[in-house]
């Protein structure tokens, strides 16, 4: 067609030239140039107009483009997996294959494989297990003449957190071959599995009646073994926790008083003499009387309740215990320490050096008018003092004594002190160490309330403070007498980490510097502090999950 147009143009041009030949020769040159320009312009215009725009065909790749990334979002039991649509797929109605596997290499059969027509998919614990790590890969499937894409893989993986209906385990819930498990009653609970490190599983069926109670004792466990307990409703996990069973109480150093129904058997056994390093086991739920004659500990000794799930054994003290000499360790564990006439739990009046003193899972009962533990002889020393998971109540108010008191005039000292997960209430003074320089006092996850009056101090290091001196995750409640209560006396202050004090924690001098301020009183924060219930009343308390004795959370 273009050739025909050119031929016509040339014919017109020749015709015009013939006419020009008849014109005056003087004008011939000028006219010719003029008309040549005109015809050249017409030629270009015709050529341009004759060229139609060709339509471009839709791009059709030989292989679908691979999705570029994978994103995961979700909650406890669901996860939404999404990815950008493949390039040039808008008009192709592309589908995608999503695979999920516990194996990051996807070598075997995936745990879930689905084809979807969207660029996202929500998965739940109906199809995947909670608390199990999974990996994802996605590809665009073949569409039209375009083959499927390559896989895009998520190399990080994801886990459904799952729900947790188990209640936290306490030390008293675990013995050498049994564990007491409790949970929030939930419809459909069918089984609890206990798995050891060798993948041996003990299956404990849960009937409807047991589920209503929400508690069971699982038996047949191995001593000193780590277990994972998981509770199920059908195939769906409803909670998981781990624990380690206690070591069996066996050995040549065991003095087992269980099964002996004599309230004086503990005192009689101690007085008659037992080997150094003995572990004395007491019957749970039984009360053992210690008479008004002071028993003096002279060698390493552990006294504890035997393994079981009943109430701890009670030691009823008509007078205090004492100690003398060089002793490697003294331990009291899982006991009720009752004041039945005693003014102290321990009043150490002899020269003594104790390597380790431990008070574990103990509760006081009654009123100790003086100290819980006092050292009063020159040079007395406890190198390492450790207290954990104790409730200490009603100490020293009558006689103005500290819970822990190393008499200043004698240069006695607790050198390293660590106190964890304890509650102290109704006391005159917490720690008093006059005229000595110690290594550490570190207090963690403790609750204090109804404390300090008559000019007492919370802590008194009248000379140098310890090298390590810190309170972490603690709550300080009401002072007994805001007009005559002192905080910390030392040449340097303590460090406070994530600690809080209530509005009625008021010191007339040496206030605590560092704890956060809680706007309410101890009565606003705690359920019933006057009767020893320090569970949180205020659900909005900022430290409800991080501060204070964990037993009250």
Coordinates of C-alpha atoms in Angstrom, one line a residue:
X1 CA 0.0 0.0 0.0
X2 CA 2.9 2.3 0.8
X3 CA 4.3 1.8 -2.7
X4 CA 1.0 2.7 -4.3
X5 CA 1.0 6.0 -2.3
X6 CA 4.5 6.8 -3.4
X7 CA 3.7 6.1 -7.0
X8 CA 0.8 8.5 -6.8
X9 CA 3.0 11.2 -5.3
X10 CA 5.6 10.8 -8.0
X11 CA 2.9 11.1 -10.7
X12 CA 1.6 14.3 -9.2
X13 CA 5.1 15.7 -9.0
X14 CA 5.8 14.9 -12.6
X15 CA 2.6 16.5 -13.7
X16 CA 3.4 19.6 -11.8
X17 CA 6.9 19.8 -13.3
X18 CA 5.4 19.6 -16.8
X19 CA 3.2 22.6 -16.1
X20 CA 6.1 24.5 -14.7
X21 CA 8.0 24.1 -18.0
X22 CA 5.4 26.3 -19.6
X23 CA 6.0 29.1 -17.2
X24 CA 8.4 31.9 -17.5
X25 CA 11.9 30.7 -17.3
X26 CA 12.8 33.5 -14.8
X27 CA 10.3 32.1 -12.3
X28 CA 10.9 28.5 -13.0
X29 CA 13.6 28.0 -10.4
X30 CA 11.8 29.7 -7.6
X31 CA 8.5 28.0 -8.3
X32 CA 10.1 24.6 -8.5
X33 CA 11.8 25.0 -5.1
X34 CA 8.6 26.2 -3.6
X35 CA 6.5 23.3 -4.9
X36 CA 9.2 20.8 -4.0
X37 CA 9.0 21.8 -0.4
X38 CA 5.2 21.5 -0.5
X39 CA 5.2 18.1 -2.0
X40 CA 7.9 16.9 0.4
X41 CA 5.7 17.9 3.3
X42 CA 2.7 16.2 1.8
X43 CA 4.8 13.1 1.3
X44 CA 5.8 13.0 4.9
X45 CA 2.3 13.6 6.2
X46 CA 0.9 10.8 4.0
X47 CA 3.5 8.4 5.1
X48 CA 2.9 9.2 8.8
X49 CA -0.9 8.9 8.5
X50 CA -0.7 5.7 6.6
X51 CA 1.3 4.0 9.4
X52 CA -1.3 2.6 11.9
X53 CA -0.2 1.8 15.6
X54 CA 0.1 -2.0 16.0
X55 CA -1.5 -3.5 19.2
X56 CA 1.0 -5.0 21.7
X57 CA 0.2 -8.6 22.8
X58 CA -0.3 -9.3 26.6
X59 CA 3.0 -10.4 28.2
X60 CA 2.8 -14.2 28.8
X61 CA 5.9 -15.5 30.7
X62 CA 6.9 -19.1 30.1
X63 CA 7.0 -19.6 33.9
X64 CA 4.9 -17.9 36.6
X65 CA 7.0 -15.5 38.7
X66 CA 7.9 -16.7 42.2
X67 CA 6.2 -14.9 45.1
X68 CA 8.9 -12.6 46.6
X69 CA 8.3 -13.1 50.4
X70 CA 6.2 -14.7 53.1
X71 CA 4.7 -12.8 56.1
X72 CA 3.2 -14.4 59.2
X73 CA 0.9 -12.8 61.8
X74 CA -1.5 -14.2 64.3
X75 CA -2.4 -15.0 67.9
X76 CA -2.2 -18.0 70.3
X77 CA -4.0 -20.6 68.2
X78 CA -4.1 -19.0 64.7
X79 CA -1.6 -17.7 62.2
X80 CA -2.3 -15.9 58.9
X81 CA 0.3 -16.6 56.2
X82 CA 0.4 -14.1 53.3
X83 CA 2.6 -13.3 50.3
X84 CA 2.7 -10.8 47.4
X85 CA 0.9 -11.9 44.3
X86 CA 3.1 -13.1 41.5
X87 CA 4.1 -10.5 38.9
X88 CA 1.8 -10.3 35.8
X89 CA -0.8 -12.5 37.4
X90 CA -3.7 -10.0 37.8
X91 CA -5.7 -11.3 34.8
X92 CA -4.7 -15.0 35.1
X93 CA -6.7 -16.2 38.1
X94 CA -3.6 -17.7 39.5
X95 CA -3.7 -20.2 42.4
X96 CA -1.0 -21.0 44.8
X97 CA 0.2 -24.1 46.6
X98 CA 1.0 -23.5 50.3
X99 CA 2.9 -26.2 52.2
X100 CA 3.7 -26.3 55.9
X101 CA 6.2 -28.8 57.4
X102 CA 8.1 -29.4 60.6
X103 CA 11.1 -30.2 58.3
X104 CA 12.8 -27.0 57.1
X105 CA 14.1 -28.9 54.0
X106 CA 10.6 -30.2 53.1
X107 CA 12.2 -33.6 52.4
X108 CA 9.1 -35.6 53.4
X109 CA 5.4 -35.3 53.3
X110 CA 4.4 -31.8 54.5
X111 CA 2.1 -31.5 57.6
X112 CA -0.3 -29.4 55.5
X113 CA -0.6 -28.8 51.8
X114 CA -3.4 -26.7 50.3
X115 CA -4.2 -24.9 47.1
X116 CA -5.7 -21.4 47.5
X117 CA -7.0 -18.8 45.0
X118 CA -5.9 -15.9 47.2
X119 CA -2.5 -14.7 48.4
X120 CA -3.1 -15.6 52.0
X121 CA -4.3 -18.5 54.2
X122 CA -5.2 -18.7 57.9
X123 CA -4.3 -21.8 59.8
X124 CA -5.3 -22.9 63.3
X125 CA -4.5 -25.5 65.9
X126 CA -7.3 -27.6 64.3
X127 CA -4.8 -28.7 61.7
X128 CA -1.4 -27.8 63.3
X129 CA -0.1 -28.6 66.8
X130 CA 0.5 -25.8 69.3
X131 CA 4.0 -25.2 70.6
X132 CA 5.5 -26.9 67.5
X133 CA 7.8 -25.1 65.1
X134 CA 6.8 -25.2 61.4
X135 CA 8.3 -23.9 58.2
X136 CA 6.4 -22.6 55.1
X137 CA 6.9 -22.6 51.4
X138 CA 4.7 -21.2 48.6
X139 CA 4.6 -21.4 44.8
X140 CA 2.4 -20.0 42.1
X141 CA 0.7 -22.8 40.1
X142 CA 0.8 -23.2 36.3
X143 CA -1.7 -20.9 34.5
X144 CA -2.5 -21.0 30.8
X145 CA 0.8 -21.4 28.9
X146 CA 2.9 -20.3 31.9
X147 CA 4.4 -23.1 34.0
X148 CA 4.5 -23.1 37.8
X149 CA 6.9 -20.9 39.7
X150 CA 9.7 -21.9 41.9
X151 CA 9.1 -22.2 45.7
X152 CA 9.7 -19.3 48.0
X153 CA 10.6 -20.5 51.5
X154 CA 10.4 -19.0 55.0
X155 CA 13.6 -20.0 56.7
X156 CA 12.7 -18.6 60.2
X157 CA 9.6 -20.7 60.9
X158 CA 6.6 -20.0 63.2
X159 CA 4.9 -21.6 66.2
X160 CA 1.4 -21.4 67.5
X161 CA 1.8 -20.4 71.1
X162 CA -1.3 -22.2 72.2
X163 CA -3.4 -21.8 75.3
X164 CA -2.3 -22.5 78.9
X165 CA -4.8 -24.0 81.3
X166 CA -2.2 -25.5 83.6
X167 CA -1.7 -23.6 86.9
X168 CA 1.9 -23.0 87.9
X169 CA 3.7 -25.7 89.8
X170 CA 5.0 -25.1 93.3
X171 CA 7.9 -26.9 94.8
X172 CA 5.6 -28.8 97.1
X173 CA 3.7 -30.2 94.1
X174 CA 6.7 -32.3 93.0
X175 CA 8.3 -35.2 94.7
X176 CA 10.7 -38.0 93.5
X177 CA 8.1 -40.2 91.7
X178 CA 4.9 -38.1 91.6
X179 CA 3.6 -34.7 90.5
X180 CA 0.4 -32.9 91.5
X181 CA -1.0 -31.2 88.4
X182 CA -3.9 -28.7 88.4
X183 CA -5.6 -26.8 85.7
X184 CA -8.5 -24.5 85.0
X185 CA -11.6 -26.7 84.3
X186 CA -12.2 -26.7 80.5
X187 CA -14.7 -28.7 78.5
X188 CA -13.5 -31.6 76.6
X189 CA -10.2 -32.4 78.5
X190 CA -9.3 -36.0 77.8
X191 CA -5.6 -36.7 78.6
X192 CA -2.3 -35.5 80.1
X193 CA 0.9 -36.8 78.6
X194 CA 4.2 -36.8 80.6
X195 CA 7.3 -37.1 78.4
X196 CA 10.8 -37.7 79.6
X197 CA 14.0 -36.8 77.8
X198 CA 14.1 -40.3 76.1
X199 CA 10.6 -39.6 74.7
X200 CA 9.0 -42.2 77.0
X201 CA 5.4 -41.1 77.5
X202 CA 3.1 -41.7 80.5
X203 CA -0.5 -41.2 79.4
X204 CA -2.9 -40.2 82.1
X205 CA -6.6 -40.3 81.0
X206 CA -8.8 -37.5 82.4
X207 CA -12.5 -38.3 83.0
X208 CA -15.2 -35.7 83.2
X209 CA -15.3 -36.0 87.0
X210 CA -11.6 -35.4 87.3
X211 CA -11.7 -32.5 84.8
X212 CA -14.4 -30.9 87.0
X213 CA -12.0 -31.1 90.0
X214 CA -9.1 -29.9 87.9
X215 CA -6.4 -31.8 89.7
X216 CA -4.7 -35.1 89.5
X217 CA -1.6 -36.8 91.0
X218 CA 0.5 -38.5 88.2
X219 CA 2.5 -41.4 89.4
X220 CA 5.3 -43.7 88.2
X221 CA 7.8 -40.9 87.5
X222 CA 11.6 -41.4 87.7
X223 CA 13.6 -39.4 90.4
X224 CA 15.7 -36.4 89.4
X225 CA 14.2 -36.4 85.8
X226 CA 13.0 -33.6 83.7
X227 CA 9.4 -34.1 82.3
X228 CA 7.2 -32.2 80.0
X229 CA 3.5 -32.3 80.8
X230 CA 0.9 -31.5 78.1
X231 CA -2.8 -31.5 78.6
X232 CA -5.2 -32.3 75.7
X233 CA -8.8 -31.9 74.6
X234 CA -8.9 -34.6 72.0
X235 CA -5.9 -33.9 69.7
X236 CA -5.7 -30.2 70.7
X237 CA -3.1 -29.1 73.2
X238 CA -4.5 -26.9 76.0
X239 CA -1.4 -26.4 78.1
X240 CA 2.2 -27.4 78.6
X241 CA 4.7 -27.1 81.4
X242 CA 8.0 -28.6 82.4
X243 CA 9.4 -29.8 85.8
X244 CA 12.1 -31.9 87.3
X245 CA 11.3 -34.5 89.9
X246 CA 13.2 -34.4 93.1
X247 CA 16.0 -36.8 94.0
X248 CA 14.9 -39.7 96.2
X249 CA 15.6 -39.3 99.9
X250 CA 17.9 -42.3 100.3
X251 CA 21.5 -42.7 101.6
X252 CA 23.5 -43.4 104.6
X253 CA 23.0 -39.9 105.9
X254 CA 19.2 -40.2 106.1
X255 CA 17.5 -40.2 109.5
X256 CA 13.9 -41.0 108.7
X257 CA 11.5 -40.2 111.5
X258 CA 8.4 -40.7 109.4
X259 CA 5.9 -43.1 110.8
X260 CA 6.9 -42.5 114.4
X261 CA 3.9 -40.9 116.3
X262 CA 6.0 -39.3 119.1
X263 CA 6.0 -35.5 119.3
X264 CA 9.3 -35.6 121.1
X265 CA 11.2 -37.8 118.7
X266 CA 12.9 -35.0 116.9
X267 CA 14.4 -33.5 120.0
X268 CA 15.3 -37.0 121.4
X269 CA 17.0 -37.9 118.1
X270 CA 19.0 -34.7 118.0
X271 CA 20.1 -34.8 121.7
X272 CA 21.1 -38.5 121.4
X273 CA 23.6 -37.5 118.7
X274 CA 23.5 -38.1 114.9
X275 CA 26.3 -38.1 112.3
X276 CA 27.7 -35.0 110.7
X277 CA 25.8 -34.2 107.6
X278 CA 22.6 -36.0 108.6
X279 CA 19.3 -35.3 106.8
X280 CA 16.4 -35.7 109.2
X281 CA 13.1 -36.5 107.5
X282 CA 9.8 -35.5 109.3
X283 CA 6.3 -36.8 108.8
X284 CA 4.1 -34.3 106.9
X285 CA 1.2 -32.9 108.9
X286 CA 2.8 -33.9 112.3
X287 CA 4.0 -31.4 115.0
X288 CA 7.3 -32.0 116.7
X289 CA 7.9 -30.4 120.1
X290 CA 11.3 -28.8 121.0
X291 CA 11.4 -28.2 124.7
X292 CA 12.6 -25.2 126.7
X293 CA 16.1 -26.6 126.8
X294 CA 18.0 -25.0 123.9
X295 CA 19.4 -27.4 121.3
X296 CA 22.8 -26.3 120.0
X297 CA 23.7 -27.3 116.5
X298 CA 27.4 -28.3 116.3
X299 CA 27.7 -30.0 112.9
X300 CA 26.2 -30.0 109.4
X301 CA 22.5 -30.7 109.6
X302 CA 19.4 -30.7 107.4
X303 CA 15.9 -30.9 108.8
X304 CA 13.0 -31.2 106.3
X305 CA 9.6 -32.7 105.7
X306 CA 9.7 -36.0 103.9
X307 CA 8.4 -36.1 100.3
X308 CA 4.7 -36.0 99.9
X309 CA 1.7 -33.7 99.3
X310 CA 0.4 -33.1 102.7
X311 CA 1.0 -30.0 104.9
X312 CA 4.6 -29.6 106.0
X313 CA 5.7 -30.8 109.4
X314 CA 5.7 -28.3 112.2
X315 CA 8.5 -27.7 114.6
X316 CA 7.0 -26.1 117.8
X317 CA 9.8 -24.2 119.6
X318 CA 9.5 -23.5 123.3
X319 CA 12.9 -21.8 123.0
X320 CA 15.3 -20.9 120.3
X321 CA 17.9 -23.1 118.5
X322 CA 21.6 -22.2 118.9
X323 CA 24.8 -23.1 117.0
X324 CA 28.5 -23.4 117.9
X325 CA 31.8 -24.2 116.2
X326 CA 32.7 -24.5 112.6
X327 CA 29.8 -25.9 110.6
X328 CA 29.7 -26.5 106.8
X329 CA 25.9 -26.1 106.4
X330 CA 22.6 -25.8 108.2
X331 CA 19.4 -26.3 106.2
X332 CA 15.7 -26.1 107.2
X333 CA 13.3 -27.0 104.3
X334 CA 9.6 -27.4 103.8
X335 CA 8.6 -26.7 107.5
X336 CA 6.3 -24.6 109.6
X337 CA 8.4 -22.9 112.3
X338 CA 6.1 -22.2 115.2
X339 CA 6.9 -20.0 118.1
X340 CA 5.5 -21.8 121.1
X341 CA 7.2 -19.7 123.7
X342 CA 10.4 -19.0 121.7
X343 CA 11.4 -15.3 121.2
X344 CA 13.8 -16.3 118.4
X345 CA 14.0 -19.0 115.8
X346 CA 17.8 -19.0 116.2
X347 CA 19.7 -17.0 118.7
X348 CA 23.4 -17.8 118.2
X349 CA 25.2 -17.1 121.4
X350 CA 28.3 -19.1 120.9
X351 CA 31.4 -18.5 118.6
X352 CA 30.4 -20.0 115.2
X353 CA 31.4 -20.0 111.6
X354 CA 28.8 -21.4 109.3
X355 CA 29.6 -21.9 105.6
X356 CA 26.0 -22.1 104.3
X357 CA 22.7 -21.5 106.0
X358 CA 19.6 -22.2 104.0
X359 CA 15.9 -21.6 104.8
X360 CA 13.7 -23.1 102.0
X361 CA 9.9 -23.3 101.7
X362 CA 9.3 -22.4 105.3
X363 CA 6.5 -20.5 107.0
X364 CA 6.6 -19.0 110.5
X365 CA 3.6 -19.3 112.9
X366 CA 3.0 -17.3 116.0
X367 CA 4.9 -14.3 117.3
X368 CA 8.7 -14.1 117.6
X369 CA 9.2 -11.0 119.8
X370 CA 12.9 -10.9 119.0
X371 CA 14.8 -11.8 115.8
X372 CA 14.2 -14.6 113.4
X373 CA 18.0 -15.2 113.3
X374 CA 20.4 -13.3 115.6
X375 CA 24.2 -13.6 116.0
X376 CA 25.6 -11.9 119.0
X377 CA 29.1 -13.2 119.7
X378 CA 32.2 -11.4 118.4
X379 CA 33.4 -13.0 115.2
X380 CA 30.2 -15.0 114.5
X381 CA 29.8 -15.4 110.7
X382 CA 27.5 -16.9 108.2
X383 CA 29.4 -16.9 105.0
X384 CA 26.5 -17.6 102.7
X385 CA 22.8 -17.1 103.8
X386 CA 20.1 -18.1 101.4
X387 CA 16.3 -17.9 101.9
X388 CA 13.8 -18.9 99.2
X389 CA 10.0 -19.3 99.0
X390 CA 9.3 -18.4 102.7
X391 CA 6.6 -16.5 104.5
X392 CA 8.0 -14.7 107.6
X393 CA 5.5 -13.0 109.8
X394 CA 5.4 -11.2 113.2
X395 CA 9.1 -10.7 114.0
X396 CA 10.8 -8.3 116.5
X397 CA 8.0 -5.7 117.1
X398 CA 7.8 -6.5 120.8
X399 CA 11.5 -6.2 121.6
X400 CA 12.6 -3.9 118.7
X401 CA 14.7 -6.6 117.0
X402 CA 15.5 -7.1 113.3
X403 CA 14.4 -10.2 111.3
X404 CA 18.1 -10.8 110.6
X405 CA 20.4 -9.2 113.2
X406 CA 24.1 -9.3 113.5
X407 CA 24.9 -7.4 116.7
X408 CA 27.0 -4.4 115.9
X409 CA 29.1 -4.4 119.1
X410 CA 30.3 -7.9 118.4
X411 CA 31.2 -7.5 114.7
X412 CA 29.1 -10.6 113.8
X413 CA 28.0 -10.7 110.2
X414 CA 26.0 -12.3 107.4
X415 CA 28.5 -11.9 104.6
X416 CA 26.6 -12.9 101.5
X417 CA 22.8 -12.8 101.7
X418 CA 20.3 -13.7 99.0
X419 CA 16.6 -13.7 99.6
X420 CA 14.2 -14.8 96.9
X421 CA 10.5 -15.2 96.4
X422 CA 9.5 -14.4 100.0
X423 CA 6.9 -12.5 101.9
X424 CA 7.7 -10.5 105.1
X425 CA 5.0 -8.8 107.2
X426 CA 4.6 -7.4 110.6
X427 CA 8.2 -6.8 111.5
X428 CA 10.2 -4.1 113.3
X429 CA 13.4 -4.1 111.3
X430 CA 14.4 -6.2 108.2
X431 CA 18.3 -6.4 108.2
X432 CA 20.6 -4.9 110.8
X433 CA 24.4 -5.3 110.5
X434 CA 26.2 -2.6 112.5
X435 CA 29.8 -1.8 112.2
X436 CA 30.7 -4.4 109.6
X437 CA 31.4 -4.5 105.9
X438 CA 29.7 -7.3 104.1
X439 CA 29.9 -8.6 100.5
X440 CA 26.3 -8.7 99.4
X441 CA 22.6 -8.3 100.1
X442 CA 20.4 -9.2 97.1
X443 CA 16.7 -9.4 97.5
X444 CA 14.6 -10.6 94.6
X445 CA 10.8 -11.1 94.0
X446 CA 9.7 -10.3 97.6
X447 CA 6.7 -8.6 99.1
X448 CA 7.0 -6.5 102.3
X449 CA 4.1 -5.0 104.3
X450 CA 3.2 -3.8 107.8
X451 CA 6.7 -3.0 108.7
X452 CA 8.9 -0.6 110.7
X453 CA 7.9 1.5 113.7
X454 CA 9.4 2.8 117.0
X455 CA 12.4 4.3 115.1
X456 CA 13.4 1.1 113.4
X457 CA 15.1 0.8 110.0
X458 CA 14.2 -1.2 107.0
X459 CA 17.9 -1.9 106.5
X460 CA 20.8 -0.6 108.6
X461 CA 24.4 -0.8 107.5
X462 CA 25.7 1.9 109.8
X463 CA 29.2 1.9 108.1
X464 CA 29.8 0.7 104.5
X465 CA 27.0 -0.8 102.5
X466 CA 27.6 -4.2 100.8
X467 CA 29.6 -4.4 97.6
X468 CA 26.5 -5.8 95.9
X469 CA 23.3 -4.3 97.4
X470 CA 20.1 -4.6 95.3
X471 CA 16.4 -5.1 95.5
X472 CA 14.8 -6.5 92.3
X473 CA 11.1 -7.0 91.5
X474 CA 10.0 -6.2 95.1
X475 CA 6.9 -4.5 96.5
X476 CA 7.1 -2.3 99.6
X477 CA 3.7 -1.9 101.4
X478 CA 2.5 0.0 104.4
X479 CA 4.8 1.2 107.2
X480 CA 3.5 0.7 110.7
X481 CA 4.3 4.2 111.9
X482 CA 5.0 6.8 109.2
X483 CA 6.1 9.3 111.9
X484 CA 8.8 6.9 113.3
X485 CA 10.0 4.7 110.5
X486 CA 13.4 4.8 108.7
X487 CA 14.3 3.4 105.4
X488 CA 17.9 2.5 104.5
X489 CA 20.9 3.7 106.5
X490 CA 24.3 3.2 104.9
X491 CA 27.1 5.1 103.3
X492 CA 25.6 4.4 99.9
X493 CA 22.2 3.5 98.6
X494 CA 20.8 0.3 97.3
X495 CA 19.9 -0.3 93.7
X496 CA 16.2 -0.8 93.0
X497 CA 15.2 -2.7 89.8
X498 CA 11.5 -2.9 88.9
X499 CA 10.3 -2.2 92.4
X500 CA 7.2 -0.5 93.7
X501 CA 6.1 1.2 96.9
X502 CA 2.5 1.9 97.9
X503 CA 1.3 5.4 98.9
X504 CA 1.3 4.3 102.6
X505 CA 4.9 3.2 102.5
X506 CA 6.1 6.3 104.3
X507 CA 9.4 6.7 106.1
X508 CA 10.1 9.7 108.4
X509 CA 13.8 9.5 107.4
X510 CA 16.2 7.8 105.0
X511 CA 13.4 6.9 102.4
X512 CA 13.7 4.3 99.8
X513 CA 15.1 6.0 96.6
X514 CA 14.4 4.2 93.4
X515 CA 11.1 2.2 93.7
X516 CA 8.2 3.3 91.4
X517 CA 5.3 4.9 93.1
X518 CA 1.9 3.1 93.3
X519 CA -0.8 5.6 93.7
X520 CA -3.0 3.5 96.0
X521 CA -2.5 2.2 99.5
X522 CA -1.5 -1.4 100.3
X523 CA -5.3 -2.0 100.9
X524 CA -5.9 -0.9 97.3
X525 CA -3.2 -3.2 96.0
X526 CA -3.6 -6.4 98.1
X527 CA -6.7 -8.4 98.8
X528 CA -6.4 -8.7 102.6
X529 CA -2.9 -7.6 103.8
X530 CA -3.9 -7.6 107.5
X531 CA -4.6 -11.3 107.3
X532 CA -1.7 -12.2 105.1
X533 CA -3.3 -12.4 101.7
X534 CA -1.1 -10.4 99.3
X535 CA -2.8 -11.4 96.1
X536 CA -3.4 -8.5 93.9
X537 CA -6.7 -6.7 94.2
X538 CA -5.8 -4.1 91.6
X539 CA -5.8 -5.8 88.2
X540 CA -4.3 -2.6 86.6
X541 CA -1.2 -2.7 88.8
X542 CA 1.8 -2.2 86.5
X543 CA 3.9 -4.8 88.3
X544 CA 1.2 -7.5 88.7
X545 CA 3.1 -10.0 86.5
X546 CA 6.7 -9.0 87.4
X547 CA 6.9 -7.8 91.0
X548 CA 6.5 -9.2 94.4
X549 CA 6.5 -12.8 95.8
X550 CA 5.4 -15.0 92.9
X551 CA 2.9 -17.0 95.1
X552 CA 0.5 -14.0 95.0
X553 CA 0.4 -13.5 91.2

